[in-house]
mmCIF file with all atom_site columns, C-alpha atoms in Angstrom:
data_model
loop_
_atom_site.group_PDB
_atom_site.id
_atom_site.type_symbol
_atom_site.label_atom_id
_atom_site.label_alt_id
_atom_site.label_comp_id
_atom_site.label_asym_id
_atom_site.label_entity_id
_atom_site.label_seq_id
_atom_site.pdbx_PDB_ins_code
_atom_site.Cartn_x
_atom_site.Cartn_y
_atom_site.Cartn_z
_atom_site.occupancy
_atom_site.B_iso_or_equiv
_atom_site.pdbx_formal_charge
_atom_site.auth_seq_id
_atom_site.auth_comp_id
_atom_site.auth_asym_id
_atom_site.auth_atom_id
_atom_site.pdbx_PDB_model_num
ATOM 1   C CA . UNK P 1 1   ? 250.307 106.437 84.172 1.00 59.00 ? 20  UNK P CA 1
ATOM 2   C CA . UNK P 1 2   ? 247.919 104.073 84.743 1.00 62.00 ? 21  UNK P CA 1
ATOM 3   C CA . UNK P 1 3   ? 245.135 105.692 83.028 1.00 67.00 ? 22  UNK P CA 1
ATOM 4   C CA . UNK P 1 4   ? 247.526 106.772 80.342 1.00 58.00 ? 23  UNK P CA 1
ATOM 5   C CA . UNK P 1 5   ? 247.689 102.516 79.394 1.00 57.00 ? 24  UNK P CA 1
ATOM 6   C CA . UNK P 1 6   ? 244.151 102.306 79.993 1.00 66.00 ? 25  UNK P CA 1
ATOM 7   C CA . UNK P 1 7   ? 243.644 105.286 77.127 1.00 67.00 ? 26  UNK P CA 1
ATOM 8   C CA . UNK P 1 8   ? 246.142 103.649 74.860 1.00 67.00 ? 27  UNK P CA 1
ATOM 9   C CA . UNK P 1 9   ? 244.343 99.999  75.135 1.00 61.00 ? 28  UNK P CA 1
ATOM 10  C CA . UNK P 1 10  ? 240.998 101.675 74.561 1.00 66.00 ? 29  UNK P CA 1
ATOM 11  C CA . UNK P 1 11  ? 241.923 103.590 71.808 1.00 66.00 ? 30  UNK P CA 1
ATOM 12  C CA . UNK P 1 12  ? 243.843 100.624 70.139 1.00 56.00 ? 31  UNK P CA 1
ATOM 13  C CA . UNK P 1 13  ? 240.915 98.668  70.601 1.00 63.00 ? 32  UNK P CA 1
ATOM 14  C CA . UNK P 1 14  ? 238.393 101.274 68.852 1.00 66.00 ? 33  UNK P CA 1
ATOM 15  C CA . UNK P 1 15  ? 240.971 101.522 65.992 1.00 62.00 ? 34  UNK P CA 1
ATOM 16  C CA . UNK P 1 16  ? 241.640 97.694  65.659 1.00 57.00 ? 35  UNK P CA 1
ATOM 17  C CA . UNK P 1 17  ? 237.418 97.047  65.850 1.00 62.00 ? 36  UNK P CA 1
ATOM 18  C CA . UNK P 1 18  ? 236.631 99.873  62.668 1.00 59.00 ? 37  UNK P CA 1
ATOM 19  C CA . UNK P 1 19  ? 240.546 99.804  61.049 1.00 56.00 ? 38  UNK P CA 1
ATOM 20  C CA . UNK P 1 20  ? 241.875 97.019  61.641 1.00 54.00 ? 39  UNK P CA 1
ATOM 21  C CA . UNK P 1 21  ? 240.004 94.013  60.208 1.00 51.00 ? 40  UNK P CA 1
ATOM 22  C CA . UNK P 1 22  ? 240.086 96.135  56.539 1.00 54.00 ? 41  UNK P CA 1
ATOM 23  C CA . UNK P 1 23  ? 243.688 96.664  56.868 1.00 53.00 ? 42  UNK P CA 1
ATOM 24  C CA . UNK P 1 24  ? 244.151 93.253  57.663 1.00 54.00 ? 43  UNK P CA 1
ATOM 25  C CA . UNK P 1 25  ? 242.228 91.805  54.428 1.00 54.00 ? 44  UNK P CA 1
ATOM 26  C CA . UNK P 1 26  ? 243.747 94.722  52.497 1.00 53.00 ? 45  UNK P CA 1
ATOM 27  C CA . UNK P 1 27  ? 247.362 93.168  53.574 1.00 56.00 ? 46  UNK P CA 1
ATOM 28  C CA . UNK P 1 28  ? 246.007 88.996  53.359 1.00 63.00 ? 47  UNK P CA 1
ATOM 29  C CA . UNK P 1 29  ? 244.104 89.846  49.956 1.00 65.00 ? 48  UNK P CA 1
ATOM 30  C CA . UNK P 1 30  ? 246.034 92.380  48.132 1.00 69.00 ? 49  UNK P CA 1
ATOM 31  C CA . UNK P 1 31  ? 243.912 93.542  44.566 1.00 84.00 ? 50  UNK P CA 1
ATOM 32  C CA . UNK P 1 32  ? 245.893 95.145  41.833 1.00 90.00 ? 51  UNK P CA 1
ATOM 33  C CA . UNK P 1 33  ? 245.047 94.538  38.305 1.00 96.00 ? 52  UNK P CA 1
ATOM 34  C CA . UNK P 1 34  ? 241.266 94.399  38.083 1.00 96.00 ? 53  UNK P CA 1
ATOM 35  C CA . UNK P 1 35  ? 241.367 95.722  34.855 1.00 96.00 ? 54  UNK P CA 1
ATOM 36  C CA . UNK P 1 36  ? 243.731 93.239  33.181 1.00 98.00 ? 55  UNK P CA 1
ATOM 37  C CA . UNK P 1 37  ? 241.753 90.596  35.521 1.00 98.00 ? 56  UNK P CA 1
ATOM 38  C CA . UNK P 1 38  ? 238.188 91.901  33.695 1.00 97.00 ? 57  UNK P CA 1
ATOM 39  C CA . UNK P 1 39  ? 239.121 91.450  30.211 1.00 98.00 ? 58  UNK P CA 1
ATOM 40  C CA . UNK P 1 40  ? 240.904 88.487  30.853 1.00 98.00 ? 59  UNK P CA 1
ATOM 41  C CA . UNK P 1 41  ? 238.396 86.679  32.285 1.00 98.00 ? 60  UNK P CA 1
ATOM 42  C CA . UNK P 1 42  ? 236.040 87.672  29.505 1.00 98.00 ? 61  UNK P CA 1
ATOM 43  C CA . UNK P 1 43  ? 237.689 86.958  26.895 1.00 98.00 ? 62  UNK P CA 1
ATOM 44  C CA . UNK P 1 44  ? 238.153 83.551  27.840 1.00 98.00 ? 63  UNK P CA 1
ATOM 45  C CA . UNK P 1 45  ? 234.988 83.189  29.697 1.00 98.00 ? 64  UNK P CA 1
ATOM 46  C CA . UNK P 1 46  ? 236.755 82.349  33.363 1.00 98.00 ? 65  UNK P CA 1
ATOM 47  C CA . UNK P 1 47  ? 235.219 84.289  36.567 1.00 98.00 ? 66  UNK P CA 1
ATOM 48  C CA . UNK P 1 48  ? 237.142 87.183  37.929 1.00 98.00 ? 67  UNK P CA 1
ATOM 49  C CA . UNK P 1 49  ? 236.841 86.184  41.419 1.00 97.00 ? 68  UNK P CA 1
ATOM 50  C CA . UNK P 1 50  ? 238.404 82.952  40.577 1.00 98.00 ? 69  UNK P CA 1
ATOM 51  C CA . UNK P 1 51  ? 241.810 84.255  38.427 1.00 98.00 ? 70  UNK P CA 1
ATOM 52  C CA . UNK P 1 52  ? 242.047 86.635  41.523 1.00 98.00 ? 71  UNK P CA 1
ATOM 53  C CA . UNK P 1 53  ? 242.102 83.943  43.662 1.00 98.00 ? 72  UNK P CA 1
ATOM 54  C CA . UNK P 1 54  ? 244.554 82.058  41.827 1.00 98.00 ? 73  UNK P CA 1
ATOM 55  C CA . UNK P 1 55  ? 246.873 85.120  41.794 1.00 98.00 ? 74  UNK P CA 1
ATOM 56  C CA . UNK P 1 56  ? 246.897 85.299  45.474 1.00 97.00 ? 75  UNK P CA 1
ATOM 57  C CA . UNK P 1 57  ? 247.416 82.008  45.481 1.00 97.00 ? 76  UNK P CA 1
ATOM 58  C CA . UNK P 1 58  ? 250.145 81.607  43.653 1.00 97.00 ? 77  UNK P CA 1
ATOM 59  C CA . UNK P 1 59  ? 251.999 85.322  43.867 1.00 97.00 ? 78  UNK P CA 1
ATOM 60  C CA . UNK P 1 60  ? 250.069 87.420  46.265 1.00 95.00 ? 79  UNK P CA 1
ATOM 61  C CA . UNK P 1 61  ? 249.836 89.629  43.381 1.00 96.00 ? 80  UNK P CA 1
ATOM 62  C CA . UNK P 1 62  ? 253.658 89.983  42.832 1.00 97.00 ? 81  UNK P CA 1
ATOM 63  C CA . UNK P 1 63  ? 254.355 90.487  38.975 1.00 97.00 ? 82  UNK P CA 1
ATOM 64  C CA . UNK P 1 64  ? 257.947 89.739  39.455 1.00 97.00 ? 83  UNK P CA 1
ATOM 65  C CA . UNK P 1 65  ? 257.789 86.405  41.243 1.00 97.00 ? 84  UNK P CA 1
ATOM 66  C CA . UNK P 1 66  ? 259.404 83.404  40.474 1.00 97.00 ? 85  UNK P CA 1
ATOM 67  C CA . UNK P 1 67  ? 258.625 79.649  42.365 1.00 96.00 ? 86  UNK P CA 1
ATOM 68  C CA . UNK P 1 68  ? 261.774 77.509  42.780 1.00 95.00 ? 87  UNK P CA 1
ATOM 69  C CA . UNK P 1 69  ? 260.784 75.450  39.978 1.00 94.00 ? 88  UNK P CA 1
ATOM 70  C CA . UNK P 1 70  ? 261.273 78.013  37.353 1.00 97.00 ? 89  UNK P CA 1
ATOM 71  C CA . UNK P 1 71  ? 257.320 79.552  37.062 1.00 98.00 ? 90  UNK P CA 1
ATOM 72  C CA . UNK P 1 72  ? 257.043 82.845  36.433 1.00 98.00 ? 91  UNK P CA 1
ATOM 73  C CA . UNK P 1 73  ? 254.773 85.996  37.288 1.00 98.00 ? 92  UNK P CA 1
ATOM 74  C CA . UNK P 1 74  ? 251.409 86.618  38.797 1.00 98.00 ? 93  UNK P CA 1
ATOM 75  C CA . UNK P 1 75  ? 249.756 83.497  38.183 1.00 98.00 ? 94  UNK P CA 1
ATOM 76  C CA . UNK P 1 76  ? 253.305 81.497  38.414 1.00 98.00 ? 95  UNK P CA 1
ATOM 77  C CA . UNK P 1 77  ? 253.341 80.125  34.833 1.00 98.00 ? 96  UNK P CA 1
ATOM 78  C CA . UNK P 1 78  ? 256.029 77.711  33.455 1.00 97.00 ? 97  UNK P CA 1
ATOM 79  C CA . UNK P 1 79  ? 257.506 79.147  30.754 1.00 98.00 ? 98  UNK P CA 1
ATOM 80  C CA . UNK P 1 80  ? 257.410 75.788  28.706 1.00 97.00 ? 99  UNK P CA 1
ATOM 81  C CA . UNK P 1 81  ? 253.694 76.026  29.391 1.00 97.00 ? 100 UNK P CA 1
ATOM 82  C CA . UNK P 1 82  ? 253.561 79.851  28.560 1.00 98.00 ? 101 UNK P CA 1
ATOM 83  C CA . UNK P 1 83  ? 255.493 78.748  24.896 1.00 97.00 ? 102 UNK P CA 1
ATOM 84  C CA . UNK P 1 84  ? 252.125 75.914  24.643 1.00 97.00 ? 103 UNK P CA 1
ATOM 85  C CA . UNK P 1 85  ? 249.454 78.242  25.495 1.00 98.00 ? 104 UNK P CA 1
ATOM 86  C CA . UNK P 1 86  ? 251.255 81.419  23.361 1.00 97.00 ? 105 UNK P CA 1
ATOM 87  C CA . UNK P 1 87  ? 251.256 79.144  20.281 1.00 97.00 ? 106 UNK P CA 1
ATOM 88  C CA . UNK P 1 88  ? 247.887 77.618  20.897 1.00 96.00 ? 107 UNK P CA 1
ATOM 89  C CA . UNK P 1 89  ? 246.388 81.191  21.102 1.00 95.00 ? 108 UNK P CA 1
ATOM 90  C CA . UNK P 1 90  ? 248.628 82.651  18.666 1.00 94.00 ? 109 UNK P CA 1
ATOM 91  C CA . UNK P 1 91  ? 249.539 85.004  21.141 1.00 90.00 ? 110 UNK P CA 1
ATOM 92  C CA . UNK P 1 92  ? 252.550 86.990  19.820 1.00 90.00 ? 111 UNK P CA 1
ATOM 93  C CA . UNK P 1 93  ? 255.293 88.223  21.950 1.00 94.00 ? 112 UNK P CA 1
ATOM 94  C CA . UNK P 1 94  ? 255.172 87.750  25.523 1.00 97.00 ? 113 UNK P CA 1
ATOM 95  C CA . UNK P 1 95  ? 256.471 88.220  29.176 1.00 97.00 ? 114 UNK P CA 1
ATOM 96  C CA . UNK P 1 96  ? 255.440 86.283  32.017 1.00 98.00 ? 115 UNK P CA 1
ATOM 97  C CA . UNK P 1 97  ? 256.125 89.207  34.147 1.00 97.00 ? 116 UNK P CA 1
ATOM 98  C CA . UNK P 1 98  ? 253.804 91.673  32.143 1.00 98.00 ? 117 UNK P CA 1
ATOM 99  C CA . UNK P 1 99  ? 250.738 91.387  34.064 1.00 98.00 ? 118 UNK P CA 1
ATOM 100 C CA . UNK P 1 100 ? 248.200 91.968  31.231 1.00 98.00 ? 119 UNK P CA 1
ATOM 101 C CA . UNK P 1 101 ? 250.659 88.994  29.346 1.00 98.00 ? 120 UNK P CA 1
ATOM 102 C CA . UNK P 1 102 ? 250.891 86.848  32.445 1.00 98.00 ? 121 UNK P CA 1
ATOM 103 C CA . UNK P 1 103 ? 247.288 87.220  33.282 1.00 98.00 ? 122 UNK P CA 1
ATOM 104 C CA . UNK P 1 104 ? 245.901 87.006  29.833 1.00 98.00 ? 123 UNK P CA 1
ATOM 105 C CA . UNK P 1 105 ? 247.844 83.253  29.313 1.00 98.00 ? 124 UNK P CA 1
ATOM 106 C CA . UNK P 1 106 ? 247.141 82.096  32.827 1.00 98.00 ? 125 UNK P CA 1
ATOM 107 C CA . UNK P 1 107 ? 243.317 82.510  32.321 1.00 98.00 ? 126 UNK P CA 1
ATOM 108 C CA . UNK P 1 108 ? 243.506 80.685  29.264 1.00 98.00 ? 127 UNK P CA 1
ATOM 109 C CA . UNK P 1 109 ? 244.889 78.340  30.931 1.00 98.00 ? 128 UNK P CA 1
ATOM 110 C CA . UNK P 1 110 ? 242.722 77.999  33.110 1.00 98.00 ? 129 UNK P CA 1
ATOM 111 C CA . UNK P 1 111 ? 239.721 78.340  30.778 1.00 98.00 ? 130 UNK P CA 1
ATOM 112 C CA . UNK P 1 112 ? 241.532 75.213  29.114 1.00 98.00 ? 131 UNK P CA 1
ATOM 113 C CA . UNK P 1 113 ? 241.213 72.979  32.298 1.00 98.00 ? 132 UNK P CA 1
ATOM 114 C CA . UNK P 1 114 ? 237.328 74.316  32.238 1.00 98.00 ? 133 UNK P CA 1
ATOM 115 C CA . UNK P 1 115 ? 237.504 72.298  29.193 1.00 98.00 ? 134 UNK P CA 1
ATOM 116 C CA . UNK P 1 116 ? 238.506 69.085  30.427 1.00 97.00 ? 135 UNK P CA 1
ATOM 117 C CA . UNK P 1 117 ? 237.110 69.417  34.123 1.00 96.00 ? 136 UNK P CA 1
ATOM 118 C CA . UNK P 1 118 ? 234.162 71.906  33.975 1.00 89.00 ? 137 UNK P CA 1
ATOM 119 C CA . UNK P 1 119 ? 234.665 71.574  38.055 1.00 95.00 ? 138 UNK P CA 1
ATOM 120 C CA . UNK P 1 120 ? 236.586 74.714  39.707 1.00 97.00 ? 139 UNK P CA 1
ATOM 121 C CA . UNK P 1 121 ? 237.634 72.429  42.399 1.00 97.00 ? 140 UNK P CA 1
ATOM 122 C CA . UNK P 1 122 ? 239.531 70.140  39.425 1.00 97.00 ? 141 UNK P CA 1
ATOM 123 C CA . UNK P 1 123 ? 240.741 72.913  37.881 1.00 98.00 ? 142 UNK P CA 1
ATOM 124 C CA . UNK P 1 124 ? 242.321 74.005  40.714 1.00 98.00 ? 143 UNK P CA 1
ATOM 125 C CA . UNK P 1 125 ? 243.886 71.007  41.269 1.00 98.00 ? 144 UNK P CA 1
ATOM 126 C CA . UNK P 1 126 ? 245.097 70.796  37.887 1.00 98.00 ? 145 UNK P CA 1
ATOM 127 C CA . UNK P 1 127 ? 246.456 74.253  37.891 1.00 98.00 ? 146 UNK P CA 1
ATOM 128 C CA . UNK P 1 128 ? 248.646 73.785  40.980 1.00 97.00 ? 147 UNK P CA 1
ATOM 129 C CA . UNK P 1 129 ? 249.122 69.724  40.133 1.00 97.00 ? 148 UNK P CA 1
ATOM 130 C CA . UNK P 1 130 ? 248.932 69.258  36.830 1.00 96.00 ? 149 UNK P CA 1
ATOM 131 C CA . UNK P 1 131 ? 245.615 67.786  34.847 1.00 97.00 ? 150 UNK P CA 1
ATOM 132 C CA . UNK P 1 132 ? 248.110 64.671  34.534 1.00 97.00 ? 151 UNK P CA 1
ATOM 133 C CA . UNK P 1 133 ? 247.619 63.777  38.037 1.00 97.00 ? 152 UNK P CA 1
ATOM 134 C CA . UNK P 1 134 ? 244.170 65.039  38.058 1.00 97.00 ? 153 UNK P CA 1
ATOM 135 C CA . UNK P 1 135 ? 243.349 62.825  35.862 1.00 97.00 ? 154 UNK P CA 1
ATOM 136 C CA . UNK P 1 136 ? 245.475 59.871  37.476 1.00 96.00 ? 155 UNK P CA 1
ATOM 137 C CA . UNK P 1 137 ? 243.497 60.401  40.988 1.00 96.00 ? 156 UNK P CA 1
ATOM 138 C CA . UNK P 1 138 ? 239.694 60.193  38.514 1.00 95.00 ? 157 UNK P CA 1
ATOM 139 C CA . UNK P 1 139 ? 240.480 56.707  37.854 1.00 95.00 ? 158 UNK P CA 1
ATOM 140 C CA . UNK P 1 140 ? 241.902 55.517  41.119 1.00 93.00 ? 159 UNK P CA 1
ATOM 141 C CA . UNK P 1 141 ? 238.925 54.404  43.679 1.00 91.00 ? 160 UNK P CA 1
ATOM 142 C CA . UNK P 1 142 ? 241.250 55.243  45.985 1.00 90.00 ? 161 UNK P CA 1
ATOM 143 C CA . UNK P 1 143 ? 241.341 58.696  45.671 1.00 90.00 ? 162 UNK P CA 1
ATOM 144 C CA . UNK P 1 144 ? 237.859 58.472  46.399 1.00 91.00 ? 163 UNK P CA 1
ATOM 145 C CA . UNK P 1 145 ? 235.924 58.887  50.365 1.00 89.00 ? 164 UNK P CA 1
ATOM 146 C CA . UNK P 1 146 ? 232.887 56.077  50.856 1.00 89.00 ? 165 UNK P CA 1
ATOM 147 C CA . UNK P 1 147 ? 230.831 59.327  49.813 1.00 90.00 ? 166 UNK P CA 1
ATOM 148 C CA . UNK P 1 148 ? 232.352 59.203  46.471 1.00 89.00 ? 167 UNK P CA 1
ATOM 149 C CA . UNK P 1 149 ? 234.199 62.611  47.439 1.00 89.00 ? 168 UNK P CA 1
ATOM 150 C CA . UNK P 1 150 ? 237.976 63.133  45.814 1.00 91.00 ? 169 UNK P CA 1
ATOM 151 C CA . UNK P 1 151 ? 240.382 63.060  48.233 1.00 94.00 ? 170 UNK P CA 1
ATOM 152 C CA . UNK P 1 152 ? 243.376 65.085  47.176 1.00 96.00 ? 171 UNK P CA 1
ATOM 153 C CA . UNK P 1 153 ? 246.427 63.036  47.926 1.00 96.00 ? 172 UNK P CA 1
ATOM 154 C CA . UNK P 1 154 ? 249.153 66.037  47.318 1.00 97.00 ? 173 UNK P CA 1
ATOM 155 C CA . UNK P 1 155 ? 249.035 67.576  50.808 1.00 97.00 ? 174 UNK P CA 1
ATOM 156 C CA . UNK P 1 156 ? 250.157 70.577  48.541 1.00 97.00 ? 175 UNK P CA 1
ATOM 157 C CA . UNK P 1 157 ? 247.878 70.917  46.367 1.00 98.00 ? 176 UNK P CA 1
ATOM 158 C CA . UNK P 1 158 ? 244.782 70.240  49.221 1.00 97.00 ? 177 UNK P CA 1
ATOM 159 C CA . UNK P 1 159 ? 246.401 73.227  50.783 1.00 98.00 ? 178 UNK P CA 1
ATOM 160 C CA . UNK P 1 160 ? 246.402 75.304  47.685 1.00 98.00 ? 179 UNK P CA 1
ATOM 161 C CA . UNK P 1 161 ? 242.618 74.606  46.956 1.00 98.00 ? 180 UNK P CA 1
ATOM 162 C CA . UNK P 1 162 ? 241.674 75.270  50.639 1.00 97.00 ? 181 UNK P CA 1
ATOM 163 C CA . UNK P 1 163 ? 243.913 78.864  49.784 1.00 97.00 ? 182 UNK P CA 1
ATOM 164 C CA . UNK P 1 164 ? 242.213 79.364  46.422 1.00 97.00 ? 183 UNK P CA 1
ATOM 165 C CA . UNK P 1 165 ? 238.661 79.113  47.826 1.00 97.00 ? 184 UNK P CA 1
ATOM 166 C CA . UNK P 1 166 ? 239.386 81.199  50.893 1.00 96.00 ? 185 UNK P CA 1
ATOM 167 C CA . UNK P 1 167 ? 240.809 83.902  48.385 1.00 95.00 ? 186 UNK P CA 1
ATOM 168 C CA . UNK P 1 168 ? 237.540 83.648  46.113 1.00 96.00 ? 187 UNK P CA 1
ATOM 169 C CA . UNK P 1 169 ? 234.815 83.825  49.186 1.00 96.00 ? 188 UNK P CA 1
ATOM 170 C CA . UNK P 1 170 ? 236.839 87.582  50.088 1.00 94.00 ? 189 UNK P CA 1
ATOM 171 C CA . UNK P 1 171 ? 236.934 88.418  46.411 1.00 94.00 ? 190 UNK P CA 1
ATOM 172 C CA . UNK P 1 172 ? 233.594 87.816  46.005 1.00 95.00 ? 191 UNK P CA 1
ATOM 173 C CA . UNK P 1 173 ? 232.747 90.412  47.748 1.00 93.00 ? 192 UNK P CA 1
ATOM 174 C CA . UNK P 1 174 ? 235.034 92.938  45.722 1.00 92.00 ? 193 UNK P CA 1
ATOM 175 C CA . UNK P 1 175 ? 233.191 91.641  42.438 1.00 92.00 ? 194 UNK P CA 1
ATOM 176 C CA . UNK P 1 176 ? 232.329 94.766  41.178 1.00 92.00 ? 195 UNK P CA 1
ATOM 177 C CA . UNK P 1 177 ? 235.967 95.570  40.894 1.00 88.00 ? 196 UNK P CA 1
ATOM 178 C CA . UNK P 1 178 ? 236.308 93.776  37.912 1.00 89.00 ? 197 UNK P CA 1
ATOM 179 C CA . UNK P 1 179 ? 233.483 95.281  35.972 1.00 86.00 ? 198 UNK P CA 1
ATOM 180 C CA . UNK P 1 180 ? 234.387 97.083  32.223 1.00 77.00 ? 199 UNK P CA 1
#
């Protein structure tokens, strides 16, 4: 018996040192829609890694989720912001939970707060706060360390960037996934 256990912890040690990290990542980092993700992010000029990122973030690549406040899909839009960004692209018919739809208005969006920020760590903090309060924090010296670094004051939102950048240093590494 006892070299029975000693087998079984060797062998789930071997498995866990060449398997078990990938299926880990595979499970933490979940990436579906590379295609949709590609032309997306082309079109609108927005790094792949980055609208990955955001859709682990926000759905762990669930097409079919919805946040308690109502926002929709893989990249968790509002649909009052979906109706803005649809007429602004005059982008016919949608549905937040089509990927290619949901994906295609969410990097918009995000190309949009490229516009105003031209920071990823702003945009990301405008994505998950609002550019609003983005903004708000810019002109408060408060929001501000004695290194002149922003300090996020939305616990939330600090977490969600930490998230986000975590997600885009893995996906990084899968960038040729999202090549035409």
């Amino acid at each position: 018996m006892k070299y029975v256990l000693s087998f079984f912890f060797v062998f789930c040690f071997i498995f866990l040192a060449f398997f078990g990290v990938s299926c880990l990542y595979a499970k933490i980092f979940p990436l579906k829609y590379q295609n949709e993700i590609a032309v997306a992010s082309q079109t609108f000029e927005v790094d792949p890694v980055l609208v990955a990122s955001v859709i682990n973030s926000e759905s762990s690549f669930n097409s079919v989720a919805v946040s308690a406040k109502g926002a929709e899909g893989l990249m968790q839009i509002l649909p009052t912001t979906a109706e803005y960004l649809a007429k602004k692209l005059k982008y016919g018919d949608y549905d937040l939970k089509n990927p290619e739809d949901n994906i295609m208005l969410g990097t918009y969006y995000l190309s949009l707060l490229f516009d105003d920020f031209d920071d990823e760590v702003l945009v990301l903090c405008s994505y998950n706060a609002g550019p609003t309060n983005v903004k708000n924090w810019l002109s408060n010296d408060d929001c501000f360390d004695k290194n002149n670094n922003l300090k996020i004051p939305f616990k939330e939102t600090k977490e969600y960037v930490e998230k986000c950048l975590r997600a885009k240093k893995y996906y990084n590494t899968k960038r040729d996934a999202f090549e035409i």
